[in-house]
PDB file of C-alpha atoms and ligand atoms in Angstrom:
ATOM      1  CA  MET A  22     181.613 106.672  27.355  1.00  0.00           C
ATOM      2  CA  SER A  23     177.934 106.921  26.510  1.00  0.00           C
ATOM      3  CA  SER A  24     176.709 106.095  23.002  1.00  0.00           C
ATOM      4  CA  ARG A  25     173.778 108.510  23.352  1.00  0.00           C
ATOM      5  CA  LYS A  26     173.604 111.635  21.260  1.00  0.00           C
ATOM      6  CA  PRO A  27     175.321 114.242  23.452  1.00  0.00           C
ATOM      7  CA  ILE A  28     173.450 117.295  24.725  1.00  0.00           C
ATOM      8  CA  LYS A  29     175.019 120.207  22.849  1.00  0.00           C
ATOM      9  CA  LYS A  30     172.034 122.558  22.485  1.00  0.00           C
ATOM     10  CA  ALA A  31     170.103 124.485  25.087  1.00  0.00           C
ATOM     11  CA  VAL A  32     166.959 126.547  24.743  1.00  0.00           C
ATOM     12  CA  PHE A  33     166.494 129.547  27.046  1.00  0.00           C
ATOM     13  CA  PRO A  34     162.914 130.833  26.883  1.00  0.00           C
ATOM     14  CA  VAL A  35     163.254 134.512  27.727  1.00  0.00           C
ATOM     15  CA  ALA A  36     160.255 136.003  25.963  1.00  0.00           C
ATOM     16  CA  GLY A  37     157.994 136.298  29.023  1.00  0.00           C
ATOM     17  CA  LEU A  38     156.684 139.664  30.149  1.00  0.00           C
ATOM     18  CA  GLY A  39     158.070 139.516  33.678  1.00  0.00           C
ATOM     19  CA  THR A  40     155.017 141.247  35.125  1.00  0.00           C
ATOM     20  CA  ARG A  41     155.857 140.304  38.707  1.00  0.00           C
ATOM     21  CA  PHE A  42     158.881 142.609  38.585  1.00  0.00           C
ATOM     22  CA  LEU A  43     157.235 145.681  37.098  1.00  0.00           C
ATOM     23  CA  PRO A  44     158.207 148.460  36.845  1.00  0.00           C
ATOM     24  CA  ALA A  45     161.830 147.131  36.895  1.00  0.00           C
ATOM     25  CA  THR A  46     161.076 144.984  33.843  1.00  0.00           C
ATOM     26  CA  LYS A  47     159.318 147.647  31.793  1.00  0.00           C
ATOM     27  CA  ALA A  48     162.417 148.351  29.668  1.00  0.00           C
ATOM     28  CA  ILE A  49     164.859 145.721  30.984  1.00  0.00           C
ATOM     29  CA  PRO A  50     164.341 141.965  30.552  1.00  0.00           C
ATOM     30  CA  LYS A  51     163.771 140.077  33.807  1.00  0.00           C
ATOM     31  CA  GLU A  52     166.668 137.812  32.850  1.00  0.00           C
ATOM     32  CA  MET A  53     169.047 140.792  33.026  1.00  0.00           C
ATOM     33  CA  LEU A  54     168.257 141.537  36.674  1.00  0.00           C
ATOM     34  CA  PRO A  55     171.462 140.880  38.609  1.00  0.00           C
ATOM     35  CA  VAL A  56     171.889 138.647  41.609  1.00  0.00           C
ATOM     36  CA  ILE A  57     174.745 140.681  43.130  1.00  0.00           C
ATOM     37  CA  ASP A  58     176.750 141.404  39.965  1.00  0.00           C
ATOM     38  CA  ARG A  59     175.787 138.746  37.418  1.00  0.00           C
ATOM     39  CA  PRO A  60     172.514 138.841  35.488  1.00  0.00           C
ATOM     40  CA  LEU A  61     170.279 135.794  35.877  1.00  0.00           C
ATOM     41  CA  ILE A  62     170.851 134.759  32.276  1.00  0.00           C
ATOM     42  CA  GLN A  63     174.588 134.487  32.846  1.00  0.00           C
ATOM     43  CA  TYR A  64     174.193 132.069  35.738  1.00  0.00           C
ATOM     44  CA  ALA A  65     172.122 129.874  33.402  1.00  0.00           C
ATOM     45  CA  VAL A  66     174.552 130.105  30.469  1.00  0.00           C
ATOM     46  CA  ASP A  67     177.523 129.345  32.743  1.00  0.00           C
ATOM     47  CA  GLU A  68     175.646 126.308  34.069  1.00  0.00           C
ATOM     48  CA  ALA A  69     175.052 125.179  30.466  1.00  0.00           C
ATOM     49  CA  ARG A  70     178.707 125.572  29.519  1.00  0.00           C
ATOM     50  CA  GLU A  71     179.785 123.590  32.575  1.00  0.00           C
ATOM     51  CA  ALA A  72     177.537 120.758  31.339  1.00  0.00           C
ATOM     52  CA  GLY A  73     179.278 120.720  27.933  1.00  0.00           C
ATOM     53  CA  ILE A  74     176.537 122.580  26.048  1.00  0.00           C
ATOM     54  CA  GLU A  75     177.810 124.657  23.133  1.00  0.00           C
ATOM     55  CA  GLN A  76     174.825 126.147  21.345  1.00  0.00           C
ATOM     56  CA  MET A  77     172.680 128.610  23.290  1.00  0.00           C
ATOM     57  CA  ILE A  78     169.286 129.262  21.710  1.00  0.00           C
ATOM     58  CA  PHE A  79     167.462 132.259  23.161  1.00  0.00           C
ATOM     59  CA  VAL A  80     163.734 132.495  22.511  1.00  0.00           C
ATOM     60  CA  THR A  81     163.274 136.233  22.762  1.00  0.00           C
ATOM     61  CA  GLY A  82     160.729 138.924  22.084  1.00  0.00           C
ATOM     62  CA  ARG A  83     160.536 142.687  21.873  1.00  0.00           C
ATOM     63  CA  GLY A  84     162.818 144.605  24.214  1.00  0.00           C
ATOM     64  CA  LYS A  85     165.094 141.645  24.923  1.00  0.00           C
ATOM     65  CA  THR A  86     168.183 142.600  22.899  1.00  0.00           C
ATOM     66  CA  ALA A  87     170.194 143.384  26.051  1.00  0.00           C
ATOM     67  CA  ILE A  88     170.299 139.640  26.723  1.00  0.00           C
ATOM     68  CA  VAL A  89     172.125 138.928  23.482  1.00  0.00           C
ATOM     69  CA  GLU A  90     174.402 141.957  23.834  1.00  0.00           C
ATOM     70  CA  HIS A  91     175.473 140.729  27.235  1.00  0.00           C
ATOM     71  CA  PHE A  92     177.330 137.856  25.536  1.00  0.00           C
ATOM     72  CA  ASP A  93     178.882 140.049  22.858  1.00  0.00           C
ATOM     73  CA  ILE A  94     182.207 141.901  22.844  1.00  0.00           C
ATOM     74  CA  ALA A  95     181.858 145.376  24.394  1.00  0.00           C
ATOM     75  CA  TYR A  96     184.571 147.164  22.377  1.00  0.00           C
ATOM     76  CA  GLU A  97     184.472 150.592  24.040  1.00  0.00           C
ATOM     77  CA  LEU A  98     184.359 149.134  27.526  1.00  0.00           C
ATOM     78  CA  GLU A  99     187.116 146.635  26.836  1.00  0.00           C
ATOM     79  CA  SER A 100     189.486 149.113  25.189  1.00  0.00           C
ATOM     80  CA  THR A 101     188.976 151.709  27.934  1.00  0.00           C
ATOM     81  CA  MET A 102     189.511 149.117  30.628  1.00  0.00           C
ATOM     82  CA  SER A 103     192.622 147.733  28.984  1.00  0.00           C
ATOM     83  CA  GLU A 104     194.068 151.266  28.538  1.00  0.00           C
ATOM     84  CA  ARG A 105     193.560 151.748  32.242  1.00  0.00           C
ATOM     85  CA  GLY A 106     195.209 148.415  32.994  1.00  0.00           C
ATOM     86  CA  LYS A 107     192.060 146.927  34.552  1.00  0.00           C
ATOM     87  CA  ASP A 108     191.497 143.181  34.896  1.00  0.00           C
ATOM     88  CA  MET A 109     189.484 142.008  31.884  1.00  0.00           C
ATOM     89  CA  GLY A 110     188.628 138.547  33.240  1.00  0.00           C
ATOM     90  CA  ILE A 111     185.093 139.469  34.251  1.00  0.00           C
ATOM     91  CA  LEU A 112     184.227 140.727  30.767  1.00  0.00           C
ATOM     92  CA  GLU A 113     186.000 137.938  28.929  1.00  0.00           C
ATOM     93  CA  ALA A 114     184.012 135.347  30.887  1.00  0.00           C
ATOM     94  CA  THR A 115     180.767 136.683  29.399  1.00  0.00           C
ATOM     95  CA  ARG A 116     181.809 136.368  25.752  1.00  0.00           C
ATOM     96  CA  ALA A 117     180.204 133.651  23.682  1.00  0.00           C
ATOM     97  CA  THR A 118     182.101 131.721  21.041  1.00  0.00           C
ATOM     98  CA  PRO A 119     181.221 133.366  17.715  1.00  0.00           C
ATOM     99  CA  GLY A 120     178.175 131.663  16.212  1.00  0.00           C
ATOM    100  CA  ASP A 121     177.169 129.867  19.378  1.00  0.00           C
ATOM    101  CA  ILE A 122     174.368 132.254  20.344  1.00  0.00           C
ATOM    102  CA  ILE A 123     171.238 131.928  18.266  1.00  0.00           C
ATOM    103  CA  THR A 124     168.027 133.846  18.761  1.00  0.00           C
ATOM    104  CA  VAL A 125     164.543 133.069  17.592  1.00  0.00           C
ATOM    105  CA  ARG A 126     161.543 135.291  18.221  1.00  0.00           C
ATOM    106  CA  GLN A 127     158.370 134.192  19.913  1.00  0.00           C
ATOM    107  CA  GLN A 128     156.527 137.389  18.878  1.00  0.00           C
ATOM    108  CA  VAL A 129     153.585 136.793  21.203  1.00  0.00           C
ATOM    109  CA  PRO A 130     154.152 135.234  24.651  1.00  0.00           C
ATOM    110  CA  MET A 131     151.695 132.358  24.315  1.00  0.00           C
ATOM    111  CA  GLY A 132     153.234 130.215  27.024  1.00  0.00           C
ATOM    112  CA  LEU A 133     156.374 128.253  27.831  1.00  0.00           C
ATOM    113  CA  GLY A 134     155.428 125.347  25.554  1.00  0.00           C
ATOM    114  CA  HIS A 135     154.939 127.712  22.648  1.00  0.00           C
ATOM    115  CA  ALA A 136     158.291 129.410  23.386  1.00  0.00           C
ATOM    116  CA  ILE A 137     160.088 126.046  23.212  1.00  0.00           C
ATOM    117  CA  TRP A 138     158.292 125.149  19.979  1.00  0.00           C
ATOM    118  CA  CYS A 139     159.619 128.373  18.431  1.00  0.00           C
ATOM    119  CA  ALA A 140     163.131 126.842  18.593  1.00  0.00           C
ATOM    120  CA  ARG A 141     162.163 123.708  16.602  1.00  0.00           C
ATOM    121  CA  ALA A 142     164.162 124.514  13.443  1.00  0.00           C
ATOM    122  CA  ILE A 143     167.381 125.010  15.417  1.00  0.00           C
ATOM    123  CA  VAL A 144     166.835 122.010  17.687  1.00  0.00           C
ATOM    124  CA  GLY A 145     166.214 119.763  14.658  1.00  0.00           C
ATOM    125  CA  ASP A 146     166.600 116.061  15.480  1.00  0.00           C
ATOM    126  CA  ASP A 147     168.806 116.481  18.532  1.00  0.00           C
ATOM    127  CA  PRO A 148     167.960 115.995  22.200  1.00  0.00           C
ATOM    128  CA  PHE A 149     168.281 119.348  23.932  1.00  0.00           C
ATOM    129  CA  ALA A 150     168.319 121.073  27.288  1.00  0.00           C
ATOM    130  CA  ILE A 151     165.943 123.757  28.529  1.00  0.00           C
ATOM    131  CA  PHE A 152     166.822 126.369  31.147  1.00  0.00           C
ATOM    132  CA  LEU A 153     164.336 128.691  32.827  1.00  0.00           C
ATOM    133  CA  PRO A 154     166.801 131.399  33.827  1.00  0.00           C
ATOM    134  CA  ASP A 155     164.631 132.813  36.603  1.00  0.00           C
ATOM    135  CA  GLU A 156     165.110 129.587  38.508  1.00  0.00           C
ATOM    136  CA  LEU A 157     168.597 129.941  39.896  1.00  0.00           C
ATOM    137  CA  MET A 158     170.158 126.559  40.599  1.00  0.00           C
ATOM    138  CA  ILE A 159     173.314 126.626  42.669  1.00  0.00           C
ATOM    139  CA  GLY A 160     175.174 123.351  43.032  1.00  0.00           C
ATOM    140  CA  SER A 161     178.536 121.741  42.581  1.00  0.00           C
ATOM    141  CA  PRO A 162     178.470 120.288  40.012  1.00  0.00           C
ATOM    142  CA  GLY A 163     175.712 122.464  38.599  1.00  0.00           C
ATOM    143  CA  CYS A 164     172.176 121.230  38.045  1.00  0.00           C
ATOM    144  CA  MET A 165     172.520 120.633  34.298  1.00  0.00           C
ATOM    145  CA  LYS A 166     175.804 118.755  34.751  1.00  0.00           C
ATOM    146  CA  GLN A 167     174.004 116.468  37.237  1.00  0.00           C
ATOM    147  CA  MET A 168     171.254 115.976  34.658  1.00  0.00           C
ATOM    148  CA  VAL A 169     173.606 115.302  31.757  1.00  0.00           C
ATOM    149  CA  ASP A 170     175.374 112.659  33.882  1.00  0.00           C
ATOM    150  CA  ALA A 171     171.979 111.049  34.558  1.00  0.00           C
ATOM    151  CA  TYR A 172     171.063 111.318  30.864  1.00  0.00           C
ATOM    152  CA  ASN A 173     174.223 109.424  29.946  1.00  0.00           C
ATOM    153  CA  GLU A 174     172.959 106.615  32.175  1.00  0.00           C
ATOM    154  CA  VAL A 175     169.273 106.395  31.238  1.00  0.00           C
ATOM    155  CA  GLY A 176     168.688 108.543  28.129  1.00  0.00           C
ATOM    156  CA  GLY A 177     165.192 109.682  27.195  1.00  0.00           C
ATOM    157  CA  ASN A 178     163.616 112.689  28.868  1.00  0.00           C
ATOM    158  CA  LEU A 179     164.659 114.157  32.206  1.00  0.00           C
ATOM    159  CA  ILE A 180     163.383 116.901  34.442  1.00  0.00           C
ATOM    160  CA  SER A 181     165.064 118.264  37.517  1.00  0.00           C
ATOM    161  CA  VAL A 182     163.049 118.163  40.721  1.00  0.00           C
ATOM    162  CA  ILE A 183     163.482 119.335  44.270  1.00  0.00           C
ATOM    163  CA  GLU A 184     161.608 118.207  47.351  1.00  0.00           C
ATOM    164  CA  VAL A 185     159.486 120.777  49.157  1.00  0.00           C
ATOM    165  CA  PRO A 186     157.302 120.530  52.275  1.00  0.00           C
ATOM    166  CA  LYS A 187     154.055 118.832  51.168  1.00  0.00           C
ATOM    167  CA  GLU A 188     151.898 121.845  52.074  1.00  0.00           C
ATOM    168  CA  GLU A 189     153.730 123.962  49.449  1.00  0.00           C
ATOM    169  CA  VAL A 190     153.093 121.775  46.390  1.00  0.00           C
ATOM    170  CA  PHE A 191     149.914 123.562  45.285  1.00  0.00           C
ATOM    171  CA  SER A 192     151.778 126.270  43.352  1.00  0.00           C
ATOM    172  CA  TYR A 193     154.062 123.942  41.355  1.00  0.00           C
ATOM    173  CA  GLY A 194     154.222 121.157  38.807  1.00  0.00           C
ATOM    174  CA  VAL A 195     154.469 117.879  40.742  1.00  0.00           C
ATOM    175  CA  ILE A 196     155.610 114.432  39.580  1.00  0.00           C
ATOM    176  CA  ASP A 197     153.793 111.168  40.097  1.00  0.00           C
ATOM    177  CA  PRO A 198     156.784 109.007  41.083  1.00  0.00           C
ATOM    178  CA  GLY A 199     157.567 105.433  40.078  1.00  0.00           C
ATOM    179  CA  ALA A 200     160.670 103.410  40.924  1.00  0.00           C
ATOM    180  CA  GLU A 201     163.534 105.276  42.590  1.00  0.00           C
ATOM    181  CA  SER A 202     167.247 104.627  42.294  1.00  0.00           C
ATOM    182  CA  GLY A 203     169.614 107.123  43.873  1.00  0.00           C
ATOM    183  CA  ALA A 204     168.860 110.590  42.527  1.00  0.00           C
ATOM    184  CA  LEU A 205     166.736 109.135  39.705  1.00  0.00           C
ATOM    185  CA  THR A 206     162.980 108.685  39.962  1.00  0.00           C
ATOM    186  CA  GLU A 207     160.839 107.285  37.198  1.00  0.00           C
ATOM    187  CA  VAL A 208     158.102 109.760  36.215  1.00  0.00           C
ATOM    188  CA  LYS A 209     154.660 108.173  35.773  1.00  0.00           C
ATOM    189  CA  GLY A 210     152.753 111.412  35.471  1.00  0.00           C
ATOM    190  CA  LEU A 211     152.853 115.180  35.939  1.00  0.00           C
ATOM    191  CA  VAL A 212     150.267 117.268  37.722  1.00  0.00           C
ATOM    192  CA  GLU A 213     150.193 121.048  37.513  1.00  0.00           C
ATOM    193  CA  LYS A 214     149.358 122.881  40.762  1.00  0.00           C
ATOM    194  CA  PRO A 215     147.553 120.030  42.601  1.00  0.00           C
ATOM    195  CA  ALA A 216     145.570 120.453  45.802  1.00  0.00           C
ATOM    196  CA  VAL A 217     147.813 119.413  48.710  1.00  0.00           C
ATOM    197  CA  GLU A 218     145.688 116.345  49.520  1.00  0.00           C
ATOM    198  CA  ASP A 219     145.731 115.164  45.868  1.00  0.00           C
ATOM    199  CA  ALA A 220     149.455 115.703  45.229  1.00  0.00           C
ATOM    200  CA  PRO A 221     151.143 112.435  44.187  1.00  0.00           C
ATOM    201  CA  SER A 222     154.479 113.502  45.750  1.00  0.00           C
ATOM    202  CA  ASN A 223     156.385 116.470  47.137  1.00  0.00           C
ATOM    203  CA  LYS A 224     158.841 116.494  44.220  1.00  0.00           C
ATOM    204  CA  ILE A 225     158.340 119.675  42.223  1.00  0.00           C
ATOM    205  CA  VAL A 226     159.546 120.389  38.704  1.00  0.00           C
ATOM    206  CA  SER A 227     162.288 122.969  38.825  1.00  0.00           C
ATOM    207  CA  GLY A 228     163.439 124.868  35.766  1.00  0.00           C
ATOM    208  CA  ARG A 229     165.769 122.392  33.982  1.00  0.00           C
ATOM    209  CA  TYR A 230     164.885 119.787  31.387  1.00  0.00           C
ATOM    210  CA  ILE A 231     166.522 117.441  28.898  1.00  0.00           C
ATOM    211  CA  LEU A 232     164.014 116.516  26.217  1.00  0.00           C
ATOM    212  CA  GLN A 233     163.938 114.453  23.068  1.00  0.00           C
ATOM    213  CA  PRO A 234     163.173 116.339  19.845  1.00  0.00           C
ATOM    214  CA  GLU A 235     159.789 114.561  19.545  1.00  0.00           C
ATOM    215  CA  VAL A 236     158.452 117.068  22.076  1.00  0.00           C
ATOM    216  CA  MET A 237     158.352 119.595  19.232  1.00  0.00           C
ATOM    217  CA  ARG A 238     155.855 117.472  17.335  1.00  0.00           C
ATOM    218  CA  THR A 239     153.822 116.976  20.502  1.00  0.00           C
ATOM    219  CA  LEU A 240     153.728 120.741  21.022  1.00  0.00           C
ATOM    220  CA  GLU A 241     152.762 121.276  17.411  1.00  0.00           C
ATOM    221  CA  ASN A 242     149.258 119.890  17.777  1.00  0.00           C
ATOM    222  CA  GLN A 243     148.631 120.912  21.334  1.00  0.00           C
ATOM    223  CA  GLY A 244     145.806 123.140  22.414  1.00  0.00           C
ATOM    224  CA  LYS A 245     145.934 125.802  25.092  1.00  0.00           C
ATOM    225  CA  GLY A 246     146.105 124.670  28.696  1.00  0.00           C
ATOM    226  CA  ALA A 247     146.029 126.455  32.047  1.00  0.00           C
ATOM    227  CA  GLY A 248     145.873 130.235  31.774  1.00  0.00           C
ATOM    228  CA  GLY A 249     145.082 130.005  28.039  1.00  0.00           C
ATOM    229  CA  GLU A 250     148.782 129.260  27.406  1.00  0.00           C
ATOM    230  CA  ILE A 251     150.476 126.400  25.569  1.00  0.00           C
ATOM    231  CA  GLN A 252     152.009 124.509  28.465  1.00  0.00           C
ATOM    232  CA  LEU A 253     155.248 122.521  28.319  1.00  0.00           C
ATOM    233  CA  THR A 254     154.018 120.364  31.202  1.00  0.00           C
ATOM    234  CA  ASP A 255     151.027 119.222  29.129  1.00  0.00           C
ATOM    235  CA  ALA A 256     153.292 118.192  26.236  1.00  0.00           C
ATOM    236  CA  MET A 257     155.654 116.312  28.548  1.00  0.00           C
ATOM    237  CA  ALA A 258     152.749 114.557  30.236  1.00  0.00           C
ATOM    238  CA  ARG A 259     151.608 113.266  26.840  1.00  0.00           C
ATOM    239  CA  MET A 260     155.068 111.831  26.126  1.00  0.00           C
ATOM    240  CA  ILE A 261     155.202 109.749  29.307  1.00  0.00           C
ATOM    241  CA  GLY A 262     154.771 106.091  28.412  1.00  0.00           C
ATOM    242  CA  ASP A 263     156.101 106.526  24.868  1.00  0.00           C
ATOM    243  CA  GLN A 264     159.632 107.394  25.933  1.00  0.00           C
ATOM    244  CA  PRO A 265     161.679 106.911  29.117  1.00  0.00           C
ATOM    245  CA  PHE A 266     160.969 109.751  31.556  1.00  0.00           C
ATOM    246  CA  HIS A 267     162.933 110.390  34.729  1.00  0.00           C
ATOM    247  CA  ALA A 268     163.267 113.047  37.373  1.00  0.00           C
ATOM    248  CA  VAL A 269     166.679 113.929  38.773  1.00  0.00           C
ATOM    249  CA  THR A 270     166.563 115.170  42.352  1.00  0.00           C
ATOM    250  CA  PHE A 271     168.854 118.171  42.283  1.00  0.00           C
ATOM    251  CA  GLU A 272     171.591 118.173  44.870  1.00  0.00           C
ATOM    252  CA  GLY A 273     171.970 121.857  45.564  1.00  0.00           C
ATOM    253  CA  LYS A 274     169.898 124.918  46.242  1.00  0.00           C
ATOM    254  CA  ARG A 275     167.148 126.355  44.068  1.00  0.00           C
ATOM    255  CA  TYR A 276     166.024 129.990  44.252  1.00  0.00           C
ATOM    256  CA  ASP A 277     162.827 131.122  42.564  1.00  0.00           C
ATOM    257  CA  CYS A 278     164.062 134.431  41.177  1.00  0.00           C
ATOM    258  CA  GLY A 279     160.778 134.902  39.306  1.00  0.00           C
ATOM    259  CA  SER A 280     159.342 136.031  42.656  1.00  0.00           C
ATOM    260  CA  LYS A 281     160.545 138.976  44.709  1.00  0.00           C
ATOM    261  CA  LEU A 282     161.022 136.982  47.881  1.00  0.00           C
ATOM    262  CA  GLY A 283     163.024 134.302  46.057  1.00  0.00           C
ATOM    263  CA  PHE A 284     165.149 136.969  44.421  1.00  0.00           C
ATOM    264  CA  ILE A 285     165.983 138.546  47.788  1.00  0.00           C
ATOM    265  CA  GLU A 286     166.737 135.118  49.251  1.00  0.00           C
ATOM    266  CA  ALA A 287     169.122 134.358  46.363  1.00  0.00           C
ATOM    267  CA  THR A 288     170.888 137.693  46.685  1.00  0.00           C
ATOM    268  CA  LEU A 289     171.369 137.335  50.410  1.00  0.00           C
ATOM    269  CA  ALA A 290     172.393 133.660  50.302  1.00  0.00           C
ATOM    270  CA  LEU A 291     174.927 134.154  47.511  1.00  0.00           C
ATOM    271  CA  ALA A 292     176.298 137.342  49.064  1.00  0.00           C
ATOM    272  CA  LEU A 293     176.843 135.551  52.379  1.00  0.00           C
ATOM    273  CA  GLU A 294     178.813 132.843  50.541  1.00  0.00           C
ATOM    274  CA  ARG A 295     181.043 135.250  48.637  1.00  0.00           C
ATOM    275  CA  GLU A 296     184.653 135.404  49.728  1.00  0.00           C
ATOM    276  CA  ASP A 297     184.992 139.071  48.833  1.00  0.00           C
ATOM    277  CA  MET A 298     181.959 140.271  50.767  1.00  0.00           C
ATOM    278  CA  GLY A 299     180.431 137.487  52.882  1.00  0.00           C
ATOM    279  CA  GLN A 300     181.701 138.783  56.221  1.00  0.00           C
ATOM    280  CA  ASP A 301     180.617 142.354  55.533  1.00  0.00           C
ATOM    281  CA  VAL A 302     177.166 141.206  54.423  1.00  0.00           C
ATOM    282  CA  ARG A 303     176.765 139.107  57.554  1.00  0.00           C
ATOM    283  CA  ALA A 304     177.653 142.076  59.750  1.00  0.00           C
ATOM    284  CA  LEU A 305     175.306 144.295  57.767  1.00  0.00           C
ATOM    285  CA  ALA A 306     172.414 141.817  58.036  1.00  0.00           C
ATOM    286  CA  GLN A 307     172.951 141.444  61.776  1.00  0.00           C
ATOM    287  CA  ARG A 308     172.940 145.222  62.171  1.00  0.00           C
ATOM    288  CA  LEU A 309     169.738 145.569  60.150  1.00  0.00           C
ATOM    289  CA  LEU A 310     168.038 142.821  62.138  1.00  0.00           C
ATOM    290  CA  GLY A 311     168.943 144.669  65.302  1.00  0.00           C
TER     291      GLY A 311
HETATM  292  P1  LIG B 423     157.039 132.889  33.874  1.00  0.00           P
HETATM  293  O1  LIG B 423     155.883 132.068  34.234  1.00  0.00           O
HETATM  294  O2  LIG B 423     158.019 133.213  34.946  1.00  0.00           O
HETATM  295  O3  LIG B 423     156.465 134.230  33.200  1.00  0.00           O
HETATM  296  O4  LIG B 423     157.775 132.176  32.665  1.00  0.00           O
HETATM  297  P2  LIG B 423     157.143 135.626  32.980  1.00  0.00           P
HETATM  298  O5  LIG B 423     156.377 136.332  31.928  1.00  0.00           O
HETATM  299  O6  LIG B 423     158.614 135.506  32.719  1.00  0.00           O
HETATM  300  O7  LIG B 423     156.999 136.394  34.376  1.00  0.00           O
HETATM  301  P3  LIG B 423     155.709 136.941  35.168  1.00  0.00           P
HETATM  302  O8  LIG B 423     155.017 135.721  35.692  1.00  0.00           O
HETATM  303  O9  LIG B 423     154.876 137.747  34.227  1.00  0.00           O
HETATM  304  O10 LIG B 423     156.320 137.778  36.242  1.00  0.00           O
HETATM  305  C1  LIG B 423     158.755 131.164  32.859  1.00  0.00           C
HETATM  306  C2  LIG B 423     159.803 131.286  31.774  1.00  0.00           C
HETATM  307  O11 LIG B 423     159.231 131.092  30.488  1.00  0.00           O
HETATM  308  C3  LIG B 423     159.470 132.194  29.644  1.00  0.00           C
HETATM  309  C4  LIG B 423     159.778 133.348  30.572  1.00  0.00           C
HETATM  310  O12 LIG B 423     160.604 134.311  29.932  1.00  0.00           O
HETATM  311  C5  LIG B 423     160.464 132.659  31.736  1.00  0.00           C
HETATM  312  O13 LIG B 423     161.847 132.452  31.491  1.00  0.00           O
HETATM  313  N1  LIG B 423     158.282 132.412  28.793  1.00  0.00           N
HETATM  314  C6  LIG B 423     157.048 132.345  29.343  1.00  0.00           C
HETATM  315  C7  LIG B 423     158.436 132.656  27.441  1.00  0.00           C
HETATM  316  O14 LIG B 423     159.566 132.716  26.915  1.00  0.00           O
HETATM  317  N2  LIG B 423     157.322 132.818  26.677  1.00  0.00           N
HETATM  318  C8  LIG B 423     156.079 132.757  27.196  1.00  0.00           C
HETATM  319  O15 LIG B 423     155.108 132.898  26.435  1.00  0.00           O
HETATM  320  C9  LIG B 423     155.943 132.515  28.564  1.00  0.00           C
END
């Protein structure tokens, strides 16, 4: 049993504009786009629950109420379905425990770092997890469970990483690696979108974090970074050296559902794995490919 403060809170920044998916995201949040039949946000919340997280903090903005409603009770739907004798399991699995969903507003999307900072009053003095729901992490156990297990060993701050071919690093945050032990790598530095020849490794930061509450104070006095936004990577980079910082190489598959190609890849890969439809999808794909 670990004596560290357990990770019970997670922040889901969902206040971005989702411009890469326009016009789909004009009136619907990107996080509500479904991969097959589950919205992205639900994959992330399920992953959090599996890791023992109880409090889900959504950093939202205008037009994002559907995200919160998704975890509510849908009275009309549930009573009609139960009258008709339909299986309610799918709906019941989406319900949050009363009081466990908290929303804060970002108001203006000033960057991921700013979105996280907006949750400071709810995070308080506790270490917390962060999920970027458009990065779909499929693993068994899930990505956050792997990270929480690592946290119980080493504490401090953790980020999940995956290894990509070196020539692809230029569009990601990349770690400068120190000592390695199993899935854990010490993080000596973070570089955002390096040139391939300057990249310190091929381990890219991928959508899941466990951070100490001090990051809120670091974000507080941080200026704008790349793209005129307040960057989480910049705040984390400033914390390295003051607190333990490790990367956990995720054992599983990561899909970048913030991009159209990644979204299609996720849909196809998950559909092919599904017991209820995998065979049909395979046949369909083969037919389409001629
Ligand atoms: P992205 O970089 O994917 O931006 O943000 P985006 O606005 O969602 O999408 P595009 O690039 O315009 O298509 C990564 C995560 O950070 C959140 C987003 O909602 C997403 O989950 N975010 C980003 C905020 O909550 N606030 C911000 O100011 C910026």
